[in-house]
Each structure stands twice: as C-alpha cells, then as structure tokens.
Coordinates of C-alpha atoms and ligand atoms in Angstrom, one line a residue:
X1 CA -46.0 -7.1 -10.6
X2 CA -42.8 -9.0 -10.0
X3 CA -43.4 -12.7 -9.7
X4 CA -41.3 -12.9 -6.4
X5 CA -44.5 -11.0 -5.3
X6 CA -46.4 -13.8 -6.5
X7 CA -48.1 -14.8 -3.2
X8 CA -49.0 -11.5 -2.2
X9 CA -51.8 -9.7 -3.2
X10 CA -51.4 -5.9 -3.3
X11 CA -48.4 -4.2 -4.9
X12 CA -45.6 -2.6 -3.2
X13 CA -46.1 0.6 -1.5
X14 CA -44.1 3.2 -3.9
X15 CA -41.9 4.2 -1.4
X16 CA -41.1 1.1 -0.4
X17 CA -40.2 -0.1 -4.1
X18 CA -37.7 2.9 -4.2
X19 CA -36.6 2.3 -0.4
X20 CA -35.5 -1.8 -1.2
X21 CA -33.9 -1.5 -4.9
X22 CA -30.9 -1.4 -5.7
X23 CA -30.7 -1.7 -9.5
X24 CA -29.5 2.4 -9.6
X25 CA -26.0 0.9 -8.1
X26 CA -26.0 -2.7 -8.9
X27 CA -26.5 -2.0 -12.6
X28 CA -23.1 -2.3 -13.1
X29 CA -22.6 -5.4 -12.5
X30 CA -24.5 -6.7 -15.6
X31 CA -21.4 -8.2 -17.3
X32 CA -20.6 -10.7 -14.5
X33 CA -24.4 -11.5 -14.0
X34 CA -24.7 -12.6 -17.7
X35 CA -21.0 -14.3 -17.6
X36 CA -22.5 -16.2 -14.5
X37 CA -25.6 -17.0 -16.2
X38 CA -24.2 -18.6 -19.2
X39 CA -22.2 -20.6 -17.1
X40 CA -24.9 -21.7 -15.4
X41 CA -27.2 -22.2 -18.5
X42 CA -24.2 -24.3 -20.0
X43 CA -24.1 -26.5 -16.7
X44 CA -27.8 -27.1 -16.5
X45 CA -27.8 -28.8 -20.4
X46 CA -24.7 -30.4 -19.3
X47 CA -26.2 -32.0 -16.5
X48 CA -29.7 -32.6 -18.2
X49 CA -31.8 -30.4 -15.7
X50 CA -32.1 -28.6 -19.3
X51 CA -31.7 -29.2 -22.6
X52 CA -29.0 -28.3 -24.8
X53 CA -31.1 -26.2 -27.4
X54 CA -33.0 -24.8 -24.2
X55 CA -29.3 -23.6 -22.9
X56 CA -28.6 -22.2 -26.1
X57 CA -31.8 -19.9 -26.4
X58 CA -30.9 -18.7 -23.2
X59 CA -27.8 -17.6 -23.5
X60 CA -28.4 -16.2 -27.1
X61 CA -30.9 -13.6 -25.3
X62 CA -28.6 -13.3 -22.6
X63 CA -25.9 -12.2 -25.1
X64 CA -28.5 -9.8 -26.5
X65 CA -29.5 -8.4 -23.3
X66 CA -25.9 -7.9 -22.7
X67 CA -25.9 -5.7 -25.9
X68 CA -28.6 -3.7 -25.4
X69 CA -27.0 -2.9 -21.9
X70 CA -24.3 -1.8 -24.0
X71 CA -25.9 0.3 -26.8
X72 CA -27.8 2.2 -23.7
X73 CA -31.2 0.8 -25.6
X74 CA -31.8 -1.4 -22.1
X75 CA -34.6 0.1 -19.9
X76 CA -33.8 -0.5 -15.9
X77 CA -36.9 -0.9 -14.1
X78 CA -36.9 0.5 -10.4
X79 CA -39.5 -2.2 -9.9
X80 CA -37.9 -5.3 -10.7
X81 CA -35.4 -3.8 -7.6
X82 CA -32.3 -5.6 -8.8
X83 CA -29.9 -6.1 -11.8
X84 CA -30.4 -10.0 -11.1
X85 CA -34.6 -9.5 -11.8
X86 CA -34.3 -6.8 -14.7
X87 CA -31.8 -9.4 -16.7
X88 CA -34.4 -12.4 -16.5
X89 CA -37.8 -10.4 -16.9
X90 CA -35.5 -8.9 -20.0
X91 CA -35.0 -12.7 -21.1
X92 CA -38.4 -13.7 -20.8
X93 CA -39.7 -10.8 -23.1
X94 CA -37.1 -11.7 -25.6
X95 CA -37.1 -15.7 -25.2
X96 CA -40.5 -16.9 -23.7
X97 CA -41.2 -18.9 -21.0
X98 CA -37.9 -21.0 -21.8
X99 CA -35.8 -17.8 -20.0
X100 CA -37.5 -19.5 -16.7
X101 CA -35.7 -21.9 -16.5
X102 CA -32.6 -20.1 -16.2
X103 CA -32.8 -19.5 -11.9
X104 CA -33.4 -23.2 -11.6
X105 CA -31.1 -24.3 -9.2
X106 CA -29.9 -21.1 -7.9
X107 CA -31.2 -18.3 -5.8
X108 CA -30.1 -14.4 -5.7
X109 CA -28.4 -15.2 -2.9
X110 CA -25.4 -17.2 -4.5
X111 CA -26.0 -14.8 -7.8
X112 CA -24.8 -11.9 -6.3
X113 CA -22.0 -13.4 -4.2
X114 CA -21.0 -15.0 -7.5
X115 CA -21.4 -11.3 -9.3
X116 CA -19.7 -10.0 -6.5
X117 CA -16.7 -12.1 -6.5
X118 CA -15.9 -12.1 -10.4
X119 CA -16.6 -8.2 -10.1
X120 CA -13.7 -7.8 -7.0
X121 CA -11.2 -10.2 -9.0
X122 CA -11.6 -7.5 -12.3
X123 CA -11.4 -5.1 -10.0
X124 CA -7.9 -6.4 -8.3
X125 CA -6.5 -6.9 -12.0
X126 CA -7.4 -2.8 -12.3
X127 CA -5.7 -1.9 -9.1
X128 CA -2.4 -4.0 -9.7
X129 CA -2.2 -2.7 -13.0
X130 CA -2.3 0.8 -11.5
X131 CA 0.3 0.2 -8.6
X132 CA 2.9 -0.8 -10.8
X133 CA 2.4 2.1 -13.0
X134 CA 2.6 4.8 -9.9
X135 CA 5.7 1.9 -8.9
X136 CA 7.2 2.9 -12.5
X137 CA 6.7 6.3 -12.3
X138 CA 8.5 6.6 -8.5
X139 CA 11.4 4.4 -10.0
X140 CA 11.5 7.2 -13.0
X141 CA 11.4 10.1 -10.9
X142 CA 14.2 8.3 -8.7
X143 CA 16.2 7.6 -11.7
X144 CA 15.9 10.7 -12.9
X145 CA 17.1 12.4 -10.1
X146 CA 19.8 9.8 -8.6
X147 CA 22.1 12.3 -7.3
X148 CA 19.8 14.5 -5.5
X149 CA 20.2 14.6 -1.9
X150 CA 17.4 15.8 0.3
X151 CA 17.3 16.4 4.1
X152 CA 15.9 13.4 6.2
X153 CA 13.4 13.9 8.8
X154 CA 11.9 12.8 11.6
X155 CA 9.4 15.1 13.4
X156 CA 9.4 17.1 10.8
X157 CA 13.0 18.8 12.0
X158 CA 15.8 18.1 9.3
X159 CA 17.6 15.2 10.9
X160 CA 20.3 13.2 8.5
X161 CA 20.7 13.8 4.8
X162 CA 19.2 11.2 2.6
X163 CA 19.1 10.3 -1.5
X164 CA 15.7 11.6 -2.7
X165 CA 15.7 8.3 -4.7
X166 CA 16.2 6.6 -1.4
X167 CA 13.1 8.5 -0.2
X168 CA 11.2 7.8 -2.9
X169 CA 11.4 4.2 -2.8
X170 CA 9.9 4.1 0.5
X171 CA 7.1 4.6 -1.0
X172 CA 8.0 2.0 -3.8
X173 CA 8.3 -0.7 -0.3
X174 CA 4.4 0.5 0.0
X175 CA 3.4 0.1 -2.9
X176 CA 5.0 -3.7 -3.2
X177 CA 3.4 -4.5 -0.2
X178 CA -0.1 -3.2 -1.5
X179 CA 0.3 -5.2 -4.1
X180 CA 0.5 -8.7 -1.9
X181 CA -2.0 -7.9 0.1
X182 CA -4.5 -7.3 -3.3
X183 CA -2.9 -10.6 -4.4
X184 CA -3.6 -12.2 -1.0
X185 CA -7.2 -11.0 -1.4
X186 CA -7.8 -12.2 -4.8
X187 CA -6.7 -15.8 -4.0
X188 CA -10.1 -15.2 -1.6
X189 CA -12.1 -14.1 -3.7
X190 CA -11.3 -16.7 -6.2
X191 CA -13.7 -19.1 -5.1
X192 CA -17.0 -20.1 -6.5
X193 CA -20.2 -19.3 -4.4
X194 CA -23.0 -20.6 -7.0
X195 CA -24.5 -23.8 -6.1
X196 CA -25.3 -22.2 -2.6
X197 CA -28.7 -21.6 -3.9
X198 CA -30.3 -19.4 -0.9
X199 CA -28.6 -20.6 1.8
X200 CA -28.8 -24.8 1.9
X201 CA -27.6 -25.9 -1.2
X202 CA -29.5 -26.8 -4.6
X203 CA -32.2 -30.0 -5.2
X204 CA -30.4 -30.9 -8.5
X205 CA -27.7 -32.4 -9.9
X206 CA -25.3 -29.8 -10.3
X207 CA -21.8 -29.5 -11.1
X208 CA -20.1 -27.1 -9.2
X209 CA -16.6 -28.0 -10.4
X210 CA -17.3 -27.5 -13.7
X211 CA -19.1 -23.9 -13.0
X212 CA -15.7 -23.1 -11.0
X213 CA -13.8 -23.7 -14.1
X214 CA -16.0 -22.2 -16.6
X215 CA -15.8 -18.8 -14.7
X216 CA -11.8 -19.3 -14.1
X217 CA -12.1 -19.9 -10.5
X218 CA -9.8 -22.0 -8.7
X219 CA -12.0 -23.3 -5.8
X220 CA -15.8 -23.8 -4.7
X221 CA -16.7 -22.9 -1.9
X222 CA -17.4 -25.7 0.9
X223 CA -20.3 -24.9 3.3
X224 CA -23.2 -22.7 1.5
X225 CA -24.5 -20.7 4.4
X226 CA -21.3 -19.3 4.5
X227 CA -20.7 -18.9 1.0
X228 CA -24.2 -16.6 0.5
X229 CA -23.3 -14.4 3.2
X230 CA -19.6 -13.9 3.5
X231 CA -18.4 -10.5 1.8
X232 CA -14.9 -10.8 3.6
X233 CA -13.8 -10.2 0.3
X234 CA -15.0 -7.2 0.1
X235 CA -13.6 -6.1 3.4
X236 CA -10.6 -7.7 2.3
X237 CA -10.4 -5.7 -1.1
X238 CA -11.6 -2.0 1.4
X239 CA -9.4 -2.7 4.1
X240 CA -6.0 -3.1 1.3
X241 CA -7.6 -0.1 -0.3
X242 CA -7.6 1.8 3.3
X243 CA -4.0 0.5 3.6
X244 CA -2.7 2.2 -0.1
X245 CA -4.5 5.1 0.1
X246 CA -3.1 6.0 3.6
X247 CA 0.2 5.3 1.4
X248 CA -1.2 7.4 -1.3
X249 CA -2.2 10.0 1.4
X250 CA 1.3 10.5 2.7
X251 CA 3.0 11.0 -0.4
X252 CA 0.4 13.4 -1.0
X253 CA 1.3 15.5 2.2
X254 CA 4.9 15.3 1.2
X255 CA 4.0 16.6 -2.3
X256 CA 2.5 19.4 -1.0
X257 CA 4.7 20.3 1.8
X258 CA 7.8 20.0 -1.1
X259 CA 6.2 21.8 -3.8
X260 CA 5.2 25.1 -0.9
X261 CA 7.2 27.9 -0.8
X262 CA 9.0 27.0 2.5
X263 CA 10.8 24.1 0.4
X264 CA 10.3 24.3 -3.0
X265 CA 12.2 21.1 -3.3
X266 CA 9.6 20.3 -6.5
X267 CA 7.5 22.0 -9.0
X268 CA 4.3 20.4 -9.8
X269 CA 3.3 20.4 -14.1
X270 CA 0.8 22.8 -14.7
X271 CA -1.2 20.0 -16.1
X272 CA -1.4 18.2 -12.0
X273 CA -1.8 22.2 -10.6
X274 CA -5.1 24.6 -10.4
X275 CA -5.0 28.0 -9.7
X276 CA -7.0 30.6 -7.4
X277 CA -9.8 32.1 -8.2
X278 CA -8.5 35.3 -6.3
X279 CA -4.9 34.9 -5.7
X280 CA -3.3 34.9 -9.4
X281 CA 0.1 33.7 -8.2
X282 CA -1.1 30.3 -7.0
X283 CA -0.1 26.9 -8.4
X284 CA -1.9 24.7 -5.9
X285 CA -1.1 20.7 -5.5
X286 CA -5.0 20.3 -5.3
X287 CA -4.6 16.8 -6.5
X288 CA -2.6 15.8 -4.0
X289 CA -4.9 17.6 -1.6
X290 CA -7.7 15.5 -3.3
X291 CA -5.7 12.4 -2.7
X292 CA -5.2 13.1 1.0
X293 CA -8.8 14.1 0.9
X294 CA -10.0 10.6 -0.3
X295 CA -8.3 8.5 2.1
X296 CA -11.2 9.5 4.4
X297 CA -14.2 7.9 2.8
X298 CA -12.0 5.2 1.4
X299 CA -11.3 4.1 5.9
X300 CA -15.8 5.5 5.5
X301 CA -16.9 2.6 3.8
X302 CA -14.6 0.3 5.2
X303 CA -16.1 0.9 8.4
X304 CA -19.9 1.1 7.7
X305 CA -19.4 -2.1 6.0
X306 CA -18.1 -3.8 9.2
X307 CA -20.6 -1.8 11.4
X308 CA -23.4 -3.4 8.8
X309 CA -22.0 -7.0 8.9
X310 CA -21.4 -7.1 12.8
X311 CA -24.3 -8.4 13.8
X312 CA -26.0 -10.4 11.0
X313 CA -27.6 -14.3 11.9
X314 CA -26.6 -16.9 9.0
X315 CA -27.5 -16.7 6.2
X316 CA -28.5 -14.1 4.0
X317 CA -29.8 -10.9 5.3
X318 CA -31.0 -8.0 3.0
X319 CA -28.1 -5.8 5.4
X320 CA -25.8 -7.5 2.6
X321 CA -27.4 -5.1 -0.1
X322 CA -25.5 -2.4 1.1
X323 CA -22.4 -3.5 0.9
X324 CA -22.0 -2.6 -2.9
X325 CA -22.3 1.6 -3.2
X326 CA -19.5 1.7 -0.9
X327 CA -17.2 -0.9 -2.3
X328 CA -18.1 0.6 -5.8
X329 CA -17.0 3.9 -4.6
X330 CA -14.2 2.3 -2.8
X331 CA -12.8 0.8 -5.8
X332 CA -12.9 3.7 -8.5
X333 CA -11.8 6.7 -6.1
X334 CA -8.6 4.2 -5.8
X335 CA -8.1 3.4 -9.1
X336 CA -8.6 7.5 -10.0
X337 CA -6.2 8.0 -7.2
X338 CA -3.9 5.9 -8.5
X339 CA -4.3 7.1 -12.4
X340 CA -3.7 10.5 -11.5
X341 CA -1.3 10.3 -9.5
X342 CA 1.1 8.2 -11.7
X343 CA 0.5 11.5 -14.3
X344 CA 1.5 13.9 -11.0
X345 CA 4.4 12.2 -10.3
X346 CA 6.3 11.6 -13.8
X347 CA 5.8 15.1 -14.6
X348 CA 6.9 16.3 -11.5
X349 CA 9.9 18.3 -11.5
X350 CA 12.4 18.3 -9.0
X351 CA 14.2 21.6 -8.1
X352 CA 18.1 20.9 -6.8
X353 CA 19.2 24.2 -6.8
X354 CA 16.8 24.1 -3.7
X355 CA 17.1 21.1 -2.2
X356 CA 20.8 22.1 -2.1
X357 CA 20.0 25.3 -0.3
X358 CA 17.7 23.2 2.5
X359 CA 20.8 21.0 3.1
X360 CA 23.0 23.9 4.0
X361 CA 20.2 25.0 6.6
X362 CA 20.0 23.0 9.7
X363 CA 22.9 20.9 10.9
X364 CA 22.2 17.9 9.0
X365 CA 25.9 16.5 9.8
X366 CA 25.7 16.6 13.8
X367 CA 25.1 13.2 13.7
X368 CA 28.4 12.6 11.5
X369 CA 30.0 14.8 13.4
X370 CA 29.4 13.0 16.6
X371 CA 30.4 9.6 14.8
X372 CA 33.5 11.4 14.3
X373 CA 34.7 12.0 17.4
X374 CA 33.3 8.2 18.3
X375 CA 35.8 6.8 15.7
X376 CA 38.3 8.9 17.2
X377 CA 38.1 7.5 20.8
X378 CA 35.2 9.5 22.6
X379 CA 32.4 7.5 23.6
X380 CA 28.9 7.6 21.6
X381 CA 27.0 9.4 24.4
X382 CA 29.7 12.0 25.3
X383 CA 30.4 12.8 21.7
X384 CA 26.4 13.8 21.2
X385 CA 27.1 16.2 23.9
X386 CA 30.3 17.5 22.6
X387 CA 28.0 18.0 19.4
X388 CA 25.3 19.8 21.2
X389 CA 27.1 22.4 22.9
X390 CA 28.5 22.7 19.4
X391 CA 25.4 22.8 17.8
X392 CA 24.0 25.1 19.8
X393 CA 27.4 27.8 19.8
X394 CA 27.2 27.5 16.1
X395 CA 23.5 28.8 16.2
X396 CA 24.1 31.1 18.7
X397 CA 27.2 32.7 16.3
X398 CA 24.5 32.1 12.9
X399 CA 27.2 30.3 11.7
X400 CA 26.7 26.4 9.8
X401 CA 29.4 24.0 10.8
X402 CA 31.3 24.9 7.6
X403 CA 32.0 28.1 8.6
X404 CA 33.4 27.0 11.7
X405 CA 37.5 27.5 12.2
X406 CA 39.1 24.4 13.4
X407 CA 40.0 26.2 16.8
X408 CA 36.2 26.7 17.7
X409 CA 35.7 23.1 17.1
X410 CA 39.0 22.6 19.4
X411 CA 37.0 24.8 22.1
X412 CA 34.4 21.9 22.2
X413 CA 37.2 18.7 22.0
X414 CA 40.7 17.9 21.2
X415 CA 40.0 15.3 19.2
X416 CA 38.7 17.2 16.3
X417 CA 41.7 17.6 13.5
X418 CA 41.8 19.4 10.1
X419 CA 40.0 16.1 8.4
X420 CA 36.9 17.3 9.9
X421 CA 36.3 19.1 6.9
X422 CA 36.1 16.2 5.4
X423 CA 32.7 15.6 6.9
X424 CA 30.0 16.2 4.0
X425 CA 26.5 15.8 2.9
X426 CA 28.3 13.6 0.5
X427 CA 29.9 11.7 3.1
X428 CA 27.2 11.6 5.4
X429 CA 25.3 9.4 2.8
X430 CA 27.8 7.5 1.7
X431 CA 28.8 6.6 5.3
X432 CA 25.3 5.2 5.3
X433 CA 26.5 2.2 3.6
X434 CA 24.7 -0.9 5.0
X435 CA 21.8 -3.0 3.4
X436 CA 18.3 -0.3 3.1
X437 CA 20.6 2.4 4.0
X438 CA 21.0 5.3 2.1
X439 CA 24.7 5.1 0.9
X440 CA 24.2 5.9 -3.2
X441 CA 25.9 2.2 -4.0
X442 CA 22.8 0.3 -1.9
X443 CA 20.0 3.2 -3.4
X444 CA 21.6 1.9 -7.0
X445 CA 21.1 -1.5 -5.9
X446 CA 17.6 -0.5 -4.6
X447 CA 16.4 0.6 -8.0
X448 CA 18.0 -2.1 -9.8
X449 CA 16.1 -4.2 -8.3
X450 CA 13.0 -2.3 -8.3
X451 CA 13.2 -2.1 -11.8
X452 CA 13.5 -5.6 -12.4
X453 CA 10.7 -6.3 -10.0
X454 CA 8.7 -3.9 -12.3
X455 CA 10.0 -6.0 -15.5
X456 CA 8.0 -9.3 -14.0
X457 CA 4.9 -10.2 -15.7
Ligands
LIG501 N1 -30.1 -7.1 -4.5 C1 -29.7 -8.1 -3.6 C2 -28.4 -7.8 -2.9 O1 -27.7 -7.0 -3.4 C3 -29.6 -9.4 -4.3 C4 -29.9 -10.6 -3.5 C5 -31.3 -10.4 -3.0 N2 -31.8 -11.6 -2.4 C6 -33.0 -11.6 -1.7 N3 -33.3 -12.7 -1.1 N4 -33.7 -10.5 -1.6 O2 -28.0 -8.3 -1.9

C-alpha cells in the first residue's frame, strides 16, 4: 500500500485506484520531475536540511531511475497513481530510506506545477521552432513564385487582383503574431512554483532563489496558494494554440479550395496527397483537411479546461489533474500540424498557367476601371455606377472588359479614351502601391523583411 494511505486502514477500492491515477498520462513528464528533484536535492544539502552525501545518493538513483525510464526497463505502477509517487517509491527501492528525504519540504502540489511549467517552456521552444519553419517555407513558396498574380477575394467572389506572395504572407503576419503571443506566454510560465509546498509555504529553510536559477527560471513565484493552483499557463499555451491553429485552419481551406478542380491554382506533392479507395482519379489535400479537422479539439480542450477551473476554491483541488491529457494533446496535434504542414507547403506546386486563366474570368479591374474615370474628373460614387452598368452589359454580351471596343465604353461615359487599355492586371497591382499593399515593389519589400526577420536568432 502507498504510504500516503498510511492512516487508513483498508486499501483502495480497485476501481477507484484506476478512476484517481493519472500515471498512464502524466508518465511523460518524468524528465522535468527528476530535473526538479535534483534541484531540490542540491538545495536541501545546500541549506543543511540534508546532507551533501545524502543529496548526492539521491540524485545518483534519480539519474538511474531516469535511465531505466529510458531503456523502457521502468515498471509504472497504476497504484502509486502518479509519476511524482512511482519516481520516489522507485528511489527508495534503489537508495533506502535516504530517498525519503527527498519530498521534504515540498508537496505534489508545487511538484507538478513545477513539472508543469518546465514541461510548457520545452514545449514553447518546440512550437517556435516549428512557426518559423512553416514562416520559411511561406516566404519560399512566395519567393518562388514572385510574379504570380492571383485573384483577390472577399466573399468568396473574385474582387481585385493580388500577388500570390502578397497573399501568402498574410499568413506570414499570423504566424509572427503566434509567435509573440507563445513568447508572451513563456515569460509566464517562467516562474518558479516549488517552495509552495501544498498550499502555505514550506517549514524549512529553503532557498527559492537558488531553485529558480538552478532550473533556468527567471522569477519565483510570490504568494503559494496561488502558485499550486494557477494553470493559466496552460490556458495561456491552449488559448495561442487555438489562435494558430484557426490560422493553420484557414490556410488549410484555402489549400483545398486552390488545389480543386474549380481553381487548380496549385498541385499538392503526391507525398502531402492520398487517394480514394473507389475513385482512382483522386488526389485529395487530406492533410489540409486533417489540419482544418484539428482546430476543433485544439478550441475542445481549451474549453473543458476553463469549464474545469471555473469554479475551484484556493488551493489545490484534484479538478487540476485533468488539466494535462488535454494540454498534452493540445501540444503535439500543434506541433504535428505544424511539421506537416511546413513539408505540404514547400512542395506545393503552384500552377500559373491557371491562375492566369482565373484572372481573365471575372472583372477583376472594375474597381481600376472606376478609379479611372475618378482621375479623370467623375466622382468616386458616380464612376462605380458608370462601372456597373458596364459590368453588367459586358456580361450580358459574354464579353471581358478586353474585348470591349472603345465605343461601347463611350456608351457608358465620355471620359473613357483609348489609354483605357492601359488598365491591366499588371497595373491593377502596381497601382496598389502604398505601405501593406500589394504593388510588387512593397510585396519585395515585404519578403525582404520577412526573410530577415526569419535570419534572427
Ligand atoms: N497527479 C496530481 C495532479 O496531476 C499531482 C498532485 C496531486 N496532489 C494531491 N494532493 N493529490 O494534479
């Protein structure tokens, strides 16, 4: 029987053994409970509470334990519940009753706060790492492509004509701002919990600055009832997650509306494509769909997680256990979402001779048109008419605005003149020329400086 079950004097009913432990999930976080435990075991002999030979037992066996983890030789016990509890009856078998001493001054409560932080700031290292290689691989595709010009929308109707590179780093903007808000987070969750013990503070003589530094935190934490049962960090890191996977999620949608057969503006690598199982001659953008698919449990646990903490007294409440499977789950569908999608999008191919054909559908340069007639005396508002009826006689004929003669366009107003030809998709970005416009002189600018952004350590 555990020894927290030491004043009790029957065993826990089976069920209710399996119903309260969490070592199935928490397993994982062995590496940061043993970090956290040699730091603790250093500060104990450093303060005296034990001795230096004592601390030095303890962590060898920790460092041990940490390798039988590894090697898979380490046997999990559903009845010590936790990973905290398996690691220190694990310690006593290999070290005696000197492994004991290890939880003095400290409680499970500021252990797995402490696990929990060092866990979320590896974590945010993982995800920035991964945004700036999806970052890298938008800038590629943008470079790659710098002259290709797409049609803009807005509902979903071809409005203006854009640079796909401009389009694409849209989604760099996202990414970038991701990124901060991970940063933001890990400044939070830098901050050392241990010391907390269960929720009033430790008996001994500790030293919680040294602990901080040790485990390459930049703060402690300043009132422990707080600091045993605050996971805004974790809501932190899930909401940011919820944030760049919506991100994620739209690119995905964009992906798979440009790779169908109504646009074809891309091809996907048969590597980031699976097929039917009926219809041979399908290449579908399932990891896109996957991706878009995702973004729903991601905004799932993000939710249950506030739903679980809304209510909870100070300090710790056992509520707090379930925090992890979803913020586990939270953290590796974004980092797979992110890995696989950096591979989808520098192999994607992009496919001009169609994104050519799109611009020529639609009439992509009413808008130009109308700005036309502006510069050549007609007010804004009467020129979109002018433009309309235009529009809406050129449809009515089948005909684009090229194949218009200069005397229909007279019909509509006087103030059109042979240089109306003049008006281009070419022109119609280039016009675009202000600061996060389109015009291809800003987009160059705009990947200049993405690139260099990328260059920073
Ligand atoms: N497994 C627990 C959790 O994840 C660790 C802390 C348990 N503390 C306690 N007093 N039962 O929250």
């Amino acid at each position: 029987m555990s020894h927290i079950r030491d004043r009790f004097h029957k065993a826990a009913d089976k069920q209710v053994a399996e119903f309260t432990a969490s070592v199935a999930c928490d397993l994982r976080l062995y590496p940061y409970d043993i970090a956290g435990s040699i730091a603790h075991a250093k500060m104990l002999a450093k303060q005296g509470i034990i001795s230096a030979p004592e601390a030095e037992t303890i962590t060898r066996g920790l460092e041990s334990i940490k390798e039988e983890i590894e090697q898979g030789r380490f046997q999990f016990k559903t009845e010590l519940e936790d990973i905290h509890m398996n690691i220190e009856a694990r310690l006593m078998e290999k070290v005696g009753e000197v492994g004991g001493k290890l939880h003095t001054a400290r409680s499970r409560n500021d252990q797995i706060a402490l696990d929990l932080r060092l866990f979320t700031r590896e974590a945010i290292t993982k995800t920035l790492a991964g945004l700036k290689s999806l970052q890298k691989a938008l800038v590629g595709l943008a470079e790659a492509n710098r002259e290709v010009i797409i049609p803009g929308y807005t509902h979903l109707q071809a409005a203006q004509p854009v640079l796909l590179a401009h389009h694409l780093l849209a989604y760099f903007e996202m990414l970038k701002r991701d990124a901060a808000r991970f940063g933001d987070c890990r400044r939070r969750a830098s901050v050392l919990p241990l010391g907390s013990g269960a929720l009033a503070g430790v008996a001994y003589d500790i030293d919680r600055d040294f602990l901080a530094r040790e485990l390459g935190f930049s703060q402690i934490s300043q009132n422990s009832l707080d600091a045993v049962s605050d996971r805004d960090f974790i809501l932190e890191y899930e909401s940011a997650a919820s944030l760049c996977m919506m991100h994620l999620s739209r690119l995905a949608e964009e992906i798979i509306l440009w790779a169908s057969e109504g646009f074809g503006f891309v091809e996907l690598d048969e590597a980031y494509a699976t097929g039917s199982s009926i219809m041979p001659q399908k290449k579908n953008p399932d990891v896109a769909e996957l991706s878009r698919g995702k973004t729903g449990r991601v905004y799932g646990h993000l939710m249950a997680l506030l739903v679980t903490m809304k209510a909870l007294p100070l300090a710790y409440n056992r509520d707090l256990q379930e925090d992890k499977e979803g913020f586990f789950d939270v953290v590796d569908t974004l980092l797979s979402t992110l890995a696989v999608f950096t591979g989808m999008i520098s192999s994607l191919k992009v496919k001009p001779e169609n994104t050519r054909k799109a611009l020529e559908r639609g009439y992509l340069l009413a808008t130009d048109l109308a700005d036309y007639l502006v510069k050549k005396g007609e007010t804004f508002r009467s020129a979109h008419g002018i433009v309309a009826r235009l529009v809406s006689y050129a449809a009515a004929k089948n005909k684009s605005f090229a194949e218009l003669s200069l005397g229909e366009y007279r019909e509509f107003s006087p103030l059109f003149e042979e240089d109306v030809s003049a008006i281009t998709v070419a022109s119609s970005i280039a016009a675009r020329d202000v600061p996060g416009g389109t015009a291809p002189k800003r987009v160059a600018q705009a990947l200049a400086a993405a690139r260099k952004t990328l260059e920073e350590p």
